[in-house]
Short mmCIF file of C-alpha atoms in Angstrom, two decimals:
data_model
loop_
_atom_site.label_atom_id
_atom_site.label_comp_id
_atom_site.label_asym_id
_atom_site.label_seq_id
_atom_site.Cartn_x
_atom_site.Cartn_y
_atom_site.Cartn_z
CA MET A 1 131.09 80.26 62.77
CA PHE A 2 130.49 79.97 58.89
CA ARG A 3 128.72 77.63 57.91
CA MET A 4 130.58 75.59 54.54
CA LYS A 5 128.10 76.39 51.54
CA GLN A 6 127.20 73.51 50.09
CA PRO A 7 127.40 73.07 46.99
CA SER A 8 123.31 73.76 45.13
CA HIS A 9 121.78 70.78 42.78
CA THR A 10 120.99 73.23 39.77
CA VAL A 11 119.18 71.89 37.00
CA GLU A 12 122.20 72.89 35.22
CA ASN A 13 124.35 70.13 36.73
CA ASP A 14 121.93 67.44 37.91
CA GLY A 15 121.51 64.84 35.69
CA MET A 16 118.50 63.29 37.36
CA HIS A 17 117.06 67.01 37.20
CA GLN A 18 117.62 67.25 33.73
CA GLN A 19 116.11 63.42 32.72
CA ALA A 20 113.53 65.07 34.73
CA LYS A 21 112.81 67.96 32.82
CA ILE A 22 113.88 66.38 29.11
CA SER A 23 110.93 64.62 30.14
CA GLU A 24 108.60 67.95 30.97
CA LEU A 25 109.86 68.93 27.71
CA LYS A 26 108.62 65.70 25.88
CA SER A 27 105.13 64.67 27.87
CA ALA A 28 104.36 69.09 27.01
CA ILE A 29 105.04 68.41 22.84
CA GLY A 30 102.60 65.61 23.19
CA PRO A 31 103.03 63.04 20.16
CA ILE A 32 104.83 63.01 17.11
CA THR A 33 105.29 60.65 14.37
CA GLY A 34 107.84 60.96 11.22
CA ARG A 35 110.65 62.73 10.81
CA SER A 36 109.54 65.35 13.52
CA LYS A 37 109.99 61.94 15.69
CA GLN A 38 113.60 60.86 14.20
CA PHE A 39 114.42 64.99 15.35
CA CYS A 40 113.31 65.18 18.68
CA SER A 41 115.71 62.45 20.04
CA ASP A 42 116.76 63.10 24.08
CA ALA A 43 119.85 65.35 23.33
CA CYS A 44 117.33 67.42 21.16
CA PHE A 45 115.05 68.13 23.65
CA ARG A 46 117.76 68.85 26.18
CA ARG A 47 119.50 71.63 23.67
CA TYR A 48 116.16 73.02 23.43
CA LEU A 49 115.87 73.55 27.43
CA VAL A 50 119.91 74.17 27.42
CA ALA A 51 118.74 77.28 24.84
CA ARG A 52 115.89 78.34 27.67
CA SER A 53 117.40 78.25 30.45
CA TRP A 54 116.17 74.92 31.45
CA ASN A 55 112.44 76.83 31.00
CA VAL A 56 109.61 74.06 29.83
CA GLU A 57 107.07 76.35 28.88
CA LYS A 58 109.64 78.15 26.23
CA SER A 59 111.59 75.68 25.45
CA LYS A 60 108.22 74.00 23.95
CA LYS A 61 107.79 76.83 22.24
CA MET A 62 111.30 77.06 21.03
CA LEU A 63 111.08 73.41 19.07
CA GLU A 64 107.40 73.76 18.04
CA ASP A 65 108.79 76.76 16.06
CA THR A 66 111.74 74.95 14.72
CA LEU A 67 109.44 72.00 14.20
CA LYS A 68 106.59 73.56 11.21
CA TRP A 69 109.68 75.50 9.86
CA ARG A 70 111.25 71.84 9.28
CA SER A 71 108.10 70.37 8.33
CA VAL A 72 108.18 73.60 5.28
CA TYR A 73 112.11 74.03 4.40
CA LYS A 74 112.48 70.80 4.52
CA PRO A 75 116.29 71.00 5.05
CA GLU A 76 116.74 67.23 5.62
CA GLU A 77 115.32 67.01 1.71
CA ILE A 78 117.74 69.64 0.30
CA ARG A 79 120.38 67.86 -2.32
CA TRP A 80 123.82 68.60 -3.27
CA GLN A 81 122.86 69.40 -6.73
CA ASP A 82 120.31 71.92 -5.59
CA VAL A 83 122.98 74.34 -4.01
CA ALA A 84 126.26 73.05 -5.66
CA MET A 85 126.22 76.40 -7.96
CA GLU A 86 126.56 77.70 -4.56
CA GLY A 87 129.46 76.61 -3.52
CA GLU A 88 131.34 76.16 -6.63
CA THR A 89 133.97 79.42 -5.20
CA GLY A 90 134.25 77.37 -1.50
CA LYS A 91 132.46 80.31 -0.49
CA VAL A 92 131.54 77.68 2.71
CA TYR A 93 132.51 74.07 3.30
CA ARG A 94 133.24 71.19 5.14
CA ALA A 95 136.54 70.54 6.95
CA ASN A 96 138.65 67.57 6.17
CA PHE A 97 140.07 68.20 9.50
CA HIS A 98 137.87 68.33 13.26
CA ASP A 99 139.52 70.51 15.84
CA ARG A 100 140.83 69.17 18.43
CA ASP A 101 137.93 68.45 20.55
CA ASP A 102 137.05 66.24 17.23
CA ARG A 103 134.20 68.27 16.30
CA THR A 104 133.67 69.17 12.70
CA VAL A 105 134.58 72.28 11.71
CA LEU A 106 132.62 74.23 8.46
CA VAL A 107 135.44 76.72 6.50
CA LEU A 108 133.24 80.27 5.25
CA ARG A 109 135.28 82.42 3.18
CA PRO A 110 132.73 85.10 2.38
CA GLY A 111 135.28 87.25 0.25
CA LYS A 112 134.44 84.35 -2.14
CA GLN A 113 130.34 85.54 -2.56
CA ASN A 114 129.60 84.44 -5.94
CA THR A 115 125.61 85.04 -6.52
CA SER A 116 122.75 87.13 -5.94
CA SER A 117 119.97 85.07 -5.10
CA HIS A 118 120.05 85.04 -1.24
CA ASP A 119 117.60 82.01 -0.62
CA ASN A 120 119.44 80.52 -2.79
CA GLN A 121 122.74 82.02 -0.50
CA LEU A 122 120.82 80.53 2.92
CA ARG A 123 119.30 77.06 1.58
CA HIS A 124 123.23 76.23 0.55
CA LEU A 125 124.02 77.03 4.00
CA VAL A 126 121.16 75.30 6.14
CA TYR A 127 122.29 72.39 3.20
CA LEU A 128 125.61 72.60 5.07
CA PHE A 129 124.73 73.23 8.66
CA GLU A 130 122.42 69.39 8.16
CA ASN A 131 125.76 67.73 6.43
CA ALA A 132 127.93 69.05 9.65
CA ILE A 133 125.32 67.54 11.76
CA LEU A 134 125.11 64.48 10.02
CA ASN A 135 129.25 64.14 10.43
CA LEU A 136 129.59 64.71 13.98
CA PRO A 137 131.52 62.29 15.47
CA GLU A 138 130.14 59.83 18.32
CA GLY A 139 128.90 62.14 21.67
CA GLN A 140 129.79 65.29 19.72
CA GLU A 141 126.67 67.18 19.58
CA GLN A 142 128.63 70.77 18.13
CA MET A 143 130.76 72.23 15.38
CA VAL A 144 133.01 74.72 14.96
CA TRP A 145 133.24 77.70 12.26
CA LEU A 146 136.40 79.27 10.47
CA ILE A 147 135.32 82.15 8.69
CA ASP A 148 138.16 83.89 6.62
CA PHE A 149 138.23 87.25 5.53
CA GLY A 150 140.48 87.23 2.47
CA GLY A 151 138.72 89.07 -0.54
CA TRP A 152 136.09 90.88 1.86
CA SER A 153 134.54 93.97 1.87
CA LEU A 154 131.31 95.87 2.68
CA SER A 155 130.20 95.76 -1.26
CA ASN A 156 130.74 91.85 -1.03
CA SER A 157 128.94 91.88 2.24
CA VAL A 158 125.43 89.72 3.05
CA PRO A 159 122.52 92.58 3.19
CA ILE A 160 121.40 93.12 6.49
CA ARG A 161 118.32 91.41 5.78
CA MET A 162 119.98 88.53 4.81
CA ALA A 163 122.14 88.01 7.95
CA ARG A 164 119.43 88.94 10.09
CA GLU A 165 117.56 85.56 8.95
CA THR A 166 120.89 83.19 9.12
CA ILE A 167 121.41 84.06 12.52
CA ASN A 168 117.57 83.31 13.08
CA VAL A 169 118.07 80.48 11.50
CA LEU A 170 121.50 79.03 13.03
CA GLN A 171 120.03 80.27 16.87
CA ASN A 172 116.29 79.36 16.29
CA HIS A 173 115.90 76.40 14.66
CA TYR A 174 119.77 74.93 16.25
CA PRO A 175 120.60 75.56 19.03
CA GLU A 176 123.45 74.03 20.76
CA ARG A 177 125.03 73.22 17.49
CA LEU A 178 127.73 76.04 17.48
CA ALA A 179 130.24 75.47 19.87
CA VAL A 180 132.82 78.42 18.92
CA ALA A 181 133.20 80.71 15.61
CA PHE A 182 136.15 82.12 14.76
CA LEU A 183 136.87 85.33 12.85
CA TYR A 184 140.15 85.05 11.29
CA ASN A 185 141.79 89.23 10.60
CA PRO A 186 138.59 90.33 9.51
CA PRO A 187 139.28 93.88 7.62
CA ARG A 188 138.85 97.17 10.00
CA ILE A 189 136.15 98.43 7.56
CA PHE A 190 134.23 94.76 9.40
CA GLU A 191 133.88 96.84 12.57
CA THR A 192 130.97 98.64 10.90
CA PHE A 193 128.83 95.29 9.63
CA TRP A 194 129.91 93.98 12.69
CA LYS A 195 128.44 97.04 14.67
CA VAL A 196 125.29 96.20 13.97
CA VAL A 197 125.37 92.39 13.23
CA LYS A 198 125.90 91.34 16.43
CA TYR A 199 123.00 92.98 17.98
CA LEU A 200 120.52 90.45 16.26
CA MET A 201 122.40 88.10 17.92
CA ASP A 202 121.53 86.39 21.79
CA PRO A 203 124.57 86.94 24.70
CA THR A 204 125.05 83.11 24.14
CA THR A 205 125.39 83.10 20.34
CA PHE A 206 128.07 86.89 20.61
CA GLN A 207 129.84 84.33 23.26
CA LYS A 208 131.01 81.96 20.92
CA VAL A 209 132.33 84.71 18.62
CA LYS A 210 136.12 84.37 19.01
CA PHE A 211 138.18 86.94 17.11
CA VAL A 212 141.13 86.64 15.69
CA TYR A 213 144.36 88.73 14.16
CA PRO A 214 147.45 87.00 13.33
CA LYS A 215 149.52 88.99 14.85
CA ASN A 216 148.24 89.01 18.02
CA LYS A 217 149.40 86.30 20.53
CA GLU A 218 146.66 85.75 22.60
CA SER A 219 145.02 84.90 18.97
CA ILE A 220 147.46 82.81 17.79
CA GLU A 221 147.56 81.17 21.22
CA LEU A 222 143.07 80.36 21.37
CA MET A 223 143.79 79.16 17.77
CA HIS A 224 146.98 76.57 19.02
CA LYS A 225 144.14 75.46 21.97
CA HIS A 226 141.72 74.36 19.34
CA PHE A 227 143.54 72.62 16.03
CA ASP A 228 146.98 71.35 15.42
CA GLU A 229 148.59 74.31 13.07
CA ASN A 230 149.88 71.51 11.23
CA ILE A 231 146.32 70.40 9.55
CA LEU A 232 145.27 73.88 10.07
CA PRO A 233 145.03 75.68 6.56
CA ARG A 234 147.62 78.33 5.89
CA GLU A 235 144.96 81.42 5.71
CA PHE A 236 144.10 80.14 9.19
CA GLY A 237 147.65 80.64 10.23
CA GLY A 238 148.37 76.71 9.57
CA LYS A 239 150.65 75.17 8.22
CA SER A 240 148.55 73.11 5.66
CA ASP A 241 148.49 73.90 1.61
CA ALA A 242 144.88 71.91 1.71
CA HIS A 243 143.01 74.05 -0.32
CA TYR A 244 138.75 73.41 -1.84
CA ASP A 245 138.44 71.21 -4.87
CA HIS A 246 135.12 71.40 -5.98
CA GLN A 247 134.99 68.72 -7.57
CA GLU A 248 136.41 66.05 -5.14
CA PHE A 249 133.69 68.16 -3.11
CA SER A 250 130.88 67.27 -5.02
CA ILE A 251 131.81 63.77 -5.01
CA LEU A 252 131.39 63.95 -1.45
CA MET A 253 128.65 65.51 -0.79
CA ALA A 254 126.72 63.43 -3.17
CA LYS A 255 127.75 60.23 -1.25
CA ASP A 256 126.76 62.46 1.97
CA ASP A 257 123.79 62.72 0.47
CA LEU A 258 123.04 59.13 0.57
CA LYS A 259 123.95 58.84 4.22
CA SER A 260 121.56 61.57 4.75
CA LEU A 261 118.38 59.82 2.36
CA ARG A 262 119.34 56.42 4.58
CA PHE A 263 119.24 58.61 8.75
CA TRP A 264 115.75 60.72 7.48
CA GLY A 265 114.23 57.82 4.55
CA SER A 266 111.18 57.24 6.12
CA ASP A 267 108.44 58.47 4.11
CA ASN A 268 107.13 57.45 0.55
CA SER A 269 109.45 59.93 -1.22
CA SER A 270 112.75 57.85 -0.32
CA ALA A 271 112.73 55.64 -3.11
CA PRO A 272 112.92 57.82 -6.10
CA LEU A 273 115.01 60.17 -3.84
CA MET A 274 117.57 57.52 -3.25
CA VAL A 275 117.65 56.41 -6.54
CA GLU A 276 118.59 60.15 -8.28
CA THR A 277 120.80 61.11 -5.19
CA GLU A 278 122.85 57.52 -6.48
CA ALA A 279 122.36 58.54 -10.46
CA SER A 280 124.02 62.29 -9.05
CA LEU A 281 126.82 60.75 -7.70
CA HIS A 282 127.94 58.99 -10.88
CA ALA A 283 127.20 61.52 -12.78
CA THR A 284 129.52 63.76 -10.11
CA ALA A 285 132.04 61.18 -10.39
CA ALA A 286 132.03 60.80 -13.90
CA SER A 287 132.50 64.12 -14.71
#
């Protein structure tokens, strides 16, 4: 007689094993202070463990690299006024709607590229990563990307170096933060660019990228599965006429900068930064 196969208690689906791995990673990382301590919540440890298939040693290396990167790049200290010029055309912004799972949505429109400094472009994107995370609803850890290819061409596409650096930051310093990325109606010529870029992605990130075409029934069903078409902008096949307003978004981001300061503000520079940010908010609202 054949015995029924018993369900395996793997790390991935067993809460007790997960907590044990989290504790093991905490011990491996050792004492941490300041903003690094605030960053390293249990949920953070879990994301890094998931990203490295629950291998504590690999997760430790990944997290230590992120802590070093954050200590130098200081993403939590980037303010909207530092990157506002990059956002003038609405090439990347946090949407005012969520998907059906109530996740924060970032809209990316590469055809709206308006600057040439790759460092500033990355800084702008990192700022919006941080902002999206700051605005995740309780119980949610991941964001969704909607990428509109209107106006995109190889001539205004980001260089491969910039693409590599962006993917590196997303994969290595924001693991398990992306739920899914919808590439809406990319032109055929995008395939040339994609053939190179896809090899820069790890398999997990690659699987999260979904191509959506408006004349493809499965694509439409996929979008409707994730979004209410009444709140989805028309450029993504929805019925909403909502559009990006730089002035309104700037006011929103200035308010969020204060929220970020209250969350991260644990060092001696917080007080003057808050005064400066409040002044920026009043100036933006008055202009």
